Amino acid sequence: DQAESGVSHVAAYTEDINPYSERRLTLMTELRRAIHEDALSLHFQPQVRVSSGEVCGFEVLLRWTHPEHGFIPPDEFIPMAEQTGLIKPLTQWVLDRSLAFCRAMQDSGVRVRMSVNISAINLQERAFAENISHLLDEHGVEPGQLILEVTETATMINPQAALTALRVLYDAGIRLAIDDFGTGYSSLSYIRKLPVHEIKIDRSFVMEMDSNRDDATIVRTTINMCHDLGFEVVAEGVESNDTCELLRSMSCDIMQGFYLARPMPDDRVGPWLYDYRDGTAVPGV
Ligand code: C2E
Ligand code: MG
Ligand code: MG
Ligand code: MG
């Protein structure tokens, strides 16, 4: 996996708390250049319907391989991009590429949804929804095939603006998901007022639910409450077959995790789908 190579460099960035330090500014200049020079890439991680095993979509995850520092994880550079405003062109780039790939897959006979992560800042962009509608038209992708993932925390930074933005996107037919649910300070009483279709239970509750009773209880309770409130539920961080079985017994809707597949580059998606349908990619699903 690419993840290891950049770790030591990343530690250096994490220790560096000044958002305007020389090093960060350099990194952001390089990220800006990376967007224009296509040094960024997207990886895709399958999402599978629990009841049928059908692949219903892919989450799009941004990858940046720096010429000197190697792999830099998104958890490191996304926050910096948010602080510098670079997140706007970055999200636009991710959306454009994701929809192009969605279209390409559809042309090859595979109709799936694309889940794209967006930031709080994007929800405050003036023409965000308009730009997306334009991209959907351009690529010939139906709005219901695009899912935007936004964290609960992101919706709370400027709640009124976020609510308005979500409403516009929702009304345009785009699907909306609350990401990392359970890790922020919000609650279901807050979430239930948001115009969203699905809730993604944070992987910290899912990863060990096959051996940790409390985690299993939290996941089961969350699924039941979300269903009662009319949301679909996605479990992320599925790492074992036991967890798949548990999620099935809890009537979870969709699952995603290393047990099914790690995020992969676009040219691996076709072969993976082939193996998956063949039954050789993931035992027991
Ligand atoms: P996220 O949206 O919650 O994405 C899921 C993360 O969990 C991904 O990490 C994925 O590789 C990882 N993951 C998936 N299955 C498993 C599993 O079974 N076990 C474990 N331990 N991890 C699993 P990644 O790719 O490093 O992304 C981290 C975060 O960076 C994402 O969390 C998201 O918040 C952010 N991010 C990634 N791409 C983008 C992007 O294009 N735009 C924005 N705004 N944020 C992004
Ligand atoms: Mg996500
Ligand atoms: Mg998440
Ligand atoms: Mg996250």
CSV table of C-alpha atoms and ligand atoms in Angstrom, one decimal:
chain,number,residue,atom,x,y,z
A,1,ASP,CA,0.0,0.0,0.0
A,2,GLN,CA,1.2,3.5,-0.7
A,3,ALA,CA,0.2,4.7,2.8
A,4,GLU,CA,3.4,3.7,4.5
A,5,SER,CA,5.9,5.7,2.4
A,6,GLY,CA,4.8,9.2,3.5
A,7,VAL,CA,4.3,8.6,7.2
A,8,SER,CA,7.6,10.1,8.5
A,9,HIS,CA,7.1,13.2,6.4
A,10,VAL,CA,3.6,13.5,7.5
A,11,ALA,CA,4.5,13.4,11.2
A,12,ALA,CA,6.7,16.5,10.5
A,13,TYR,CA,3.7,18.3,9.0
A,14,THR,CA,1.4,17.3,11.9
A,15,GLU,CA,3.8,18.7,14.5
A,16,ASP,CA,3.8,22.0,12.6
A,17,ILE,CA,0.9,23.8,14.1
A,18,ASN,CA,1.3,27.2,12.3
A,19,PRO,CA,-1.0,27.1,9.3
A,20,TYR,CA,1.1,29.8,7.6
A,21,SER,CA,4.5,28.3,8.1
A,22,GLU,CA,6.9,28.3,5.2
A,23,ARG,CA,6.6,24.5,4.9
A,24,ARG,CA,2.8,24.6,4.7
A,25,LEU,CA,2.8,27.4,2.2
A,26,THR,CA,5.2,25.6,0.0
A,27,LEU,CA,3.1,22.5,0.2
A,28,MET,CA,0.0,24.4,-0.8
A,29,THR,CA,1.8,26.0,-3.8
A,30,GLU,CA,2.7,22.5,-4.8
A,31,LEU,CA,-0.8,21.2,-4.3
A,32,ARG,CA,-2.1,24.1,-6.5
A,33,ARG,CA,0.4,23.0,-9.2
A,34,ALA,CA,-0.6,19.4,-8.7
A,35,ILE,CA,-4.2,20.1,-9.6
A,36,HIS,CA,-3.1,21.8,-12.8
A,37,GLU,CA,-0.5,19.2,-13.7
A,38,ASP,CA,-2.7,16.2,-12.9
A,39,ALA,CA,-0.4,14.9,-10.2
A,40,LEU,CA,-3.4,14.1,-8.2
A,41,SER,CA,-5.4,10.9,-8.6
A,42,LEU,CA,-8.6,9.4,-7.5
A,43,HIS,CA,-9.1,6.0,-5.9
A,44,PHE,CA,-12.4,4.2,-5.7
A,45,GLN,CA,-13.8,2.0,-2.9
A,46,PRO,CA,-16.8,-0.2,-3.6
A,47,GLN,CA,-20.0,0.1,-1.6
A,48,VAL,CA,-22.1,-3.0,-1.5
A,49,ARG,CA,-25.8,-3.5,-0.7
A,50,VAL,CA,-25.9,-5.7,2.4
A,51,SER,CA,-29.0,-7.7,1.5
A,52,SER,CA,-28.1,-8.6,-2.1
A,53,GLY,CA,-24.3,-8.2,-2.3
A,54,GLU,CA,-24.8,-6.0,-5.3
A,55,VAL,CA,-22.2,-3.2,-5.9
A,56,CYS,CA,-24.2,0.0,-5.7
A,57,GLY,CA,-21.5,2.5,-5.9
A,58,PHE,CA,-18.0,3.7,-5.1
A,59,GLU,CA,-16.6,6.3,-2.7
A,60,VAL,CA,-14.1,8.6,-4.4
A,61,LEU,CA,-10.9,9.2,-2.3
A,62,LEU,CA,-8.3,11.7,-3.3
A,63,ARG,CA,-4.7,10.7,-3.5
A,64,TRP,CA,-1.6,13.0,-3.8
A,65,THR,CA,1.8,11.6,-4.4
A,66,HIS,CA,4.3,14.4,-3.8
A,67,PRO,CA,7.5,14.3,-6.0
A,68,GLU,CA,9.8,14.4,-2.9
A,69,HIS,CA,7.7,13.5,0.1
A,70,GLY,CA,5.8,10.6,-1.5
A,71,PHE,CA,2.3,9.7,-0.5
A,72,ILE,CA,0.6,12.4,1.6
A,73,PRO,CA,-2.8,11.2,3.1
A,74,PRO,CA,-5.9,13.4,2.5
A,75,ASP,CA,-6.4,13.8,6.2
A,76,GLU,CA,-3.2,15.9,6.1
A,77,PHE,CA,-3.6,18.0,3.0
A,78,ILE,CA,-7.4,18.5,2.9
A,79,PRO,CA,-7.4,20.6,6.2
A,80,MET,CA,-4.7,22.7,4.7
A,81,ALA,CA,-6.6,23.1,1.5
A,82,GLU,CA,-9.6,24.2,3.5
A,83,GLN,CA,-7.6,26.8,5.3
A,84,THR,CA,-6.2,28.3,2.1
A,85,GLY,CA,-9.4,28.2,0.0
A,86,LEU,CA,-7.7,25.7,-2.4
A,87,ILE,CA,-10.5,23.3,-1.5
A,88,LYS,CA,-12.8,25.0,-4.0
A,89,PRO,CA,-10.8,24.1,-7.2
A,90,LEU,CA,-9.9,20.8,-5.6
A,91,THR,CA,-13.5,19.7,-5.0
A,92,GLN,CA,-14.4,20.9,-8.5
A,93,TRP,CA,-11.6,18.8,-9.9
A,94,VAL,CA,-12.6,15.7,-7.9
A,95,LEU,CA,-16.3,16.1,-9.0
A,96,ASP,CA,-15.3,16.6,-12.7
A,97,ARG,CA,-13.1,13.4,-12.7
A,98,SER,CA,-15.6,11.4,-10.7
A,99,LEU,CA,-18.5,12.2,-13.0
A,100,ALA,CA,-16.3,11.4,-16.0
A,101,PHE,CA,-15.5,8.0,-14.5
A,102,CYS,CA,-19.2,7.4,-13.7
A,103,ARG,CA,-20.1,8.1,-17.3
A,104,ALA,CA,-17.3,5.9,-18.6
A,105,MET,CA,-18.5,3.0,-16.4
A,106,GLN,CA,-22.1,3.5,-17.5
A,107,ASP,CA,-21.0,3.5,-21.2
A,108,SER,CA,-19.3,0.1,-20.5
A,109,GLY,CA,-22.6,-1.2,-19.0
A,110,VAL,CA,-22.0,-0.6,-15.3
A,111,ARG,CA,-24.4,1.8,-13.6
A,112,VAL,CA,-23.2,2.8,-10.2
A,113,ARG,CA,-23.3,5.8,-7.9
A,114,MET,CA,-20.3,8.0,-7.0
A,115,SER,CA,-19.9,9.3,-3.5
A,116,VAL,CA,-17.8,12.4,-3.3
A,117,ASN,CA,-16.5,14.0,-0.1
A,118,ILE,CA,-17.1,17.7,0.2
A,119,SER,CA,-16.0,20.2,2.8
A,120,ALA,CA,-17.9,22.7,4.9
A,121,ILE,CA,-16.4,25.5,2.8
A,122,ASN,CA,-18.0,24.1,-0.4
A,123,LEU,CA,-21.4,24.4,1.2
A,124,GLN,CA,-20.8,28.1,1.6
A,125,GLU,CA,-19.7,28.6,-2.0
A,126,ARG,CA,-22.1,30.8,-3.8
A,127,ALA,CA,-22.6,28.8,-7.0
A,128,PHE,CA,-21.8,25.3,-5.7
A,129,ALA,CA,-25.1,23.6,-6.6
A,130,GLU,CA,-25.2,25.4,-9.9
A,131,ASN,CA,-21.7,24.3,-10.8
A,132,ILE,CA,-22.5,20.7,-9.9
A,133,SER,CA,-25.7,20.7,-12.1
A,134,HIS,CA,-23.6,22.0,-14.9
A,135,LEU,CA,-21.0,19.2,-14.5
A,136,LEU,CA,-23.8,16.6,-14.3
A,137,ASP,CA,-25.2,17.9,-17.6
A,138,GLU,CA,-21.8,18.1,-19.2
A,139,HIS,CA,-21.0,14.4,-18.3
A,140,GLY,CA,-24.6,13.2,-18.9
A,141,VAL,CA,-24.9,11.8,-15.4
A,142,GLU,CA,-28.2,11.8,-13.5
A,143,PRO,CA,-28.2,13.8,-10.3
A,144,GLY,CA,-29.4,10.7,-8.3
A,145,GLN,CA,-26.1,8.9,-9.3
A,146,LEU,CA,-24.1,11.5,-7.4
A,147,ILE,CA,-23.8,11.3,-3.6
A,148,LEU,CA,-22.2,14.2,-1.7
A,149,GLU,CA,-20.7,13.2,1.7
A,150,VAL,CA,-20.5,15.9,4.3
A,151,THR,CA,-19.5,15.4,7.9
A,152,GLU,CA,-22.0,16.3,10.7
A,153,THR,CA,-19.4,18.8,12.0
A,154,ALA,CA,-19.3,20.6,8.6
A,155,THR,CA,-23.0,21.2,8.7
A,156,MET,CA,-22.6,22.9,12.1
A,157,ILE,CA,-20.0,25.5,11.3
A,158,ASN,CA,-22.5,27.8,9.7
A,159,PRO,CA,-25.8,25.8,10.2
A,160,GLN,CA,-28.1,28.2,8.5
A,161,ALA,CA,-26.0,28.5,5.3
A,162,ALA,CA,-25.3,24.7,5.3
A,163,LEU,CA,-29.0,23.9,5.6
A,164,THR,CA,-29.9,26.2,2.8
A,165,ALA,CA,-27.1,24.7,0.6
A,166,LEU,CA,-28.1,21.2,1.4
A,167,ARG,CA,-31.7,22.0,0.6
A,168,VAL,CA,-30.8,23.4,-2.9
A,169,LEU,CA,-28.7,20.2,-3.6
A,170,TYR,CA,-31.5,17.9,-2.4
A,171,ASP,CA,-34.0,19.7,-4.5
A,172,ALA,CA,-31.8,19.3,-7.5
A,173,GLY,CA,-32.1,15.5,-7.0
A,174,ILE,CA,-28.5,15.0,-5.7
A,175,ARG,CA,-28.2,12.4,-2.9
A,176,LEU,CA,-26.7,13.6,0.4
A,177,ALA,CA,-24.9,11.6,3.1
A,178,ILE,CA,-23.8,12.5,6.6
A,179,ASP,CA,-20.2,11.1,6.9
A,180,ASP,CA,-18.4,9.9,10.0
A,181,PHE,CA,-21.6,9.8,12.0
A,182,GLY,CA,-21.1,9.5,15.7
A,183,THR,CA,-17.8,11.3,16.0
A,184,GLY,CA,-19.0,14.9,16.1
A,185,TYR,CA,-21.1,16.8,18.6
A,186,SER,CA,-24.4,16.6,16.8
A,187,SER,CA,-27.2,14.1,17.5
A,188,LEU,CA,-29.9,12.4,15.7
A,189,SER,CA,-32.3,15.1,16.9
A,190,TYR,CA,-30.2,17.6,14.9
A,191,ILE,CA,-29.5,15.3,11.9
A,192,ARG,CA,-33.2,14.4,11.5
A,193,LYS,CA,-33.9,18.0,10.4
A,194,LEU,CA,-31.3,17.9,7.7
A,195,PRO,CA,-32.4,17.1,4.1
A,196,VAL,CA,-30.2,14.1,3.6
A,197,HIS,CA,-30.7,10.5,2.3
A,198,GLU,CA,-28.1,8.5,4.1
A,199,ILE,CA,-26.1,8.3,7.3
A,200,LYS,CA,-22.6,6.7,7.3
A,201,ILE,CA,-21.7,5.3,10.6
A,202,ASP,CA,-18.1,6.1,11.4
A,203,ARG,CA,-15.6,3.3,11.0
A,204,SER,CA,-14.4,3.6,14.6
A,205,PHE,CA,-17.7,1.9,15.6
A,206,VAL,CA,-17.7,-0.7,12.9
A,207,MET,CA,-14.1,-1.9,12.6
A,208,GLU,CA,-14.2,-3.9,15.8
A,209,MET,CA,-17.9,-4.6,16.2
A,210,ASP,CA,-17.3,-8.3,15.6
A,211,SER,CA,-15.4,-8.5,18.9
A,212,ASN,CA,-16.6,-5.5,20.9
A,213,ARG,CA,-20.2,-5.8,22.3
A,214,ASP,CA,-20.5,-2.1,23.0
A,215,ASP,CA,-19.6,-1.2,19.4
A,216,ALA,CA,-22.1,-3.7,18.1
A,217,THR,CA,-24.8,-2.2,20.4
A,218,ILE,CA,-24.0,1.3,19.2
A,219,VAL,CA,-24.2,0.2,15.5
A,220,ARG,CA,-27.4,-1.7,16.0
A,221,THR,CA,-29.1,1.1,17.8
A,222,THR,CA,-27.9,3.7,15.3
A,223,ILE,CA,-29.2,1.6,12.4
A,224,ASN,CA,-32.6,1.2,14.0
A,225,MET,CA,-32.9,4.9,14.9
A,226,CYS,CA,-31.8,6.0,11.4
A,227,HIS,CA,-34.3,3.6,9.8
A,228,ASP,CA,-37.1,5.0,12.0
A,229,LEU,CA,-36.1,8.5,10.8
A,230,GLY,CA,-36.2,7.4,7.2
A,231,PHE,CA,-32.5,7.4,6.4
A,232,GLU,CA,-30.5,4.7,4.6
A,233,VAL,CA,-27.5,3.5,6.6
A,234,VAL,CA,-24.0,2.9,5.4
A,235,ALA,CA,-21.4,1.1,7.6
A,236,GLU,CA,-17.8,2.1,6.7
A,237,GLY,CA,-14.7,0.2,8.0
A,238,VAL,CA,-16.0,-3.3,7.4
A,239,GLU,CA,-12.9,-5.4,8.0
A,240,SER,CA,-14.2,-9.0,8.4
A,241,ASN,CA,-16.8,-11.5,7.3
A,242,ASP,CA,-18.2,-11.6,10.8
A,243,THR,CA,-18.9,-7.9,10.6
A,244,CYS,CA,-20.7,-8.4,7.3
A,245,GLU,CA,-22.9,-11.1,8.9
A,246,LEU,CA,-23.6,-8.9,11.9
A,247,LEU,CA,-24.6,-6.0,9.7
A,248,ARG,CA,-26.9,-8.3,7.7
A,249,SER,CA,-28.6,-9.4,10.9
A,250,MET,CA,-29.0,-5.7,11.8
A,251,SER,CA,-30.6,-4.9,8.4
A,252,CYS,CA,-27.9,-2.3,7.6
A,253,ASP,CA,-28.4,-1.1,4.0
A,254,ILE,CA,-24.9,-0.6,2.6
A,255,MET,CA,-21.4,-1.6,3.6
A,256,GLN,CA,-17.9,-0.5,2.7
A,257,GLY,CA,-14.5,-1.5,4.0
A,258,PHE,CA,-11.2,-3.2,3.5
A,259,TYR,CA,-12.8,-6.7,3.8
A,260,LEU,CA,-14.7,-6.0,0.6
A,261,ALA,CA,-12.0,-3.9,-1.1
A,262,ARG,CA,-9.4,-1.3,-0.5
A,263,PRO,CA,-9.7,2.0,-2.4
A,264,MET,CA,-8.3,1.3,-5.9
A,265,PRO,CA,-7.2,3.3,-9.0
A,266,ASP,CA,-9.7,3.5,-11.8
A,267,ASP,CA,-8.0,0.9,-14.0
A,268,ARG,CA,-8.4,-1.7,-11.2
A,269,VAL,CA,-12.2,-1.2,-10.9
A,270,GLY,CA,-13.2,-3.2,-14.0
A,271,PRO,CA,-11.1,-6.3,-13.1
A,272,TRP,CA,-12.2,-6.1,-9.4
A,273,LEU,CA,-15.9,-6.0,-10.5
A,274,TYR,CA,-15.2,-9.0,-12.7
A,275,ASP,CA,-13.6,-11.0,-9.8
A,276,TYR,CA,-16.3,-9.9,-7.4
A,277,ARG,CA,-19.1,-11.1,-9.6
A,278,ASP,CA,-17.2,-14.3,-10.2
A,279,GLY,CA,-17.2,-14.8,-6.4
A,280,THR,CA,-13.4,-14.9,-6.1
A,281,ALA,CA,-12.8,-11.3,-4.8
A,282,VAL,CA,-14.6,-11.5,-1.5
A,283,PRO,CA,-15.5,-14.8,0.2
A,284,GLY,CA,-18.9,-15.0,1.8
A,285,VAL,CA,-20.5,-11.9,0.4
B,1,C2E,P1,-13.8,9.4,4.8
B,1,C2E,O1,-14.7,10.1,3.9
B,1,C2E,O2,-14.5,8.9,6.1
B,1,C2E,O3,-13.3,8.1,4.0
B,1,C2E,C1,-13.1,6.8,4.5
B,1,C2E,C2,-11.7,6.6,4.9
B,1,C2E,O4,-11.6,5.3,5.5
B,1,C2E,C3,-10.7,6.5,3.7
B,1,C2E,O5,-9.4,7.0,4.2
B,1,C2E,C4,-10.6,5.0,3.5
B,1,C2E,O6,-9.4,4.6,2.8
B,1,C2E,C5,-10.7,4.5,4.9
B,1,C2E,N1,-11.2,3.1,5.0
B,1,C2E,C6,-12.1,2.5,4.1
B,1,C2E,N2,-12.4,1.3,4.6
B,1,C2E,C7,-11.7,1.1,5.7
B,1,C2E,C8,-11.5,0.0,6.6
B,1,C2E,O7,-12.1,-1.1,6.4
B,1,C2E,N3,-10.7,0.1,7.6
B,1,C2E,C9,-10.0,1.3,7.8
B,1,C2E,N4,-9.1,1.4,8.9
B,1,C2E,N5,-10.1,2.4,7.0
B,1,C2E,C10,-10.9,2.3,5.9
B,1,C2E,P2,-8.6,8.1,3.3
B,1,C2E,O8,-8.7,7.7,1.8
B,1,C2E,O9,-7.3,8.2,3.9
B,1,C2E,O10,-9.4,9.4,3.5
B,1,C2E,C11,-9.4,10.0,4.7
B,1,C2E,C12,-10.4,11.2,4.7
B,1,C2E,O11,-9.9,12.2,3.9
B,1,C2E,C13,-11.8,10.8,4.2
B,1,C2E,O12,-12.5,10.2,5.3
B,1,C2E,C14,-12.3,12.2,3.9
B,1,C2E,O13,-12.8,12.9,5.1
B,1,C2E,C15,-11.1,12.9,3.4
B,1,C2E,N6,-11.0,12.9,1.9
B,1,C2E,C16,-10.6,12.0,1.1
B,1,C2E,N7,-10.8,12.4,-0.2
B,1,C2E,C17,-11.4,13.6,-0.2
B,1,C2E,C18,-11.8,14.5,-1.2
B,1,C2E,O14,-11.8,14.3,-2.4
B,1,C2E,N8,-12.4,15.7,-0.7
B,1,C2E,C19,-12.5,16.0,0.7
B,1,C2E,N9,-13.1,17.1,1.0
B,1,C2E,N10,-12.1,15.1,1.6
B,1,C2E,C20,-11.6,13.9,1.2
B,2,MG,MG,-16.4,9.9,3.1
B,3,MG,MG,-16.2,8.5,6.9
B,4,MG,MG,-13.2,11.0,7.8
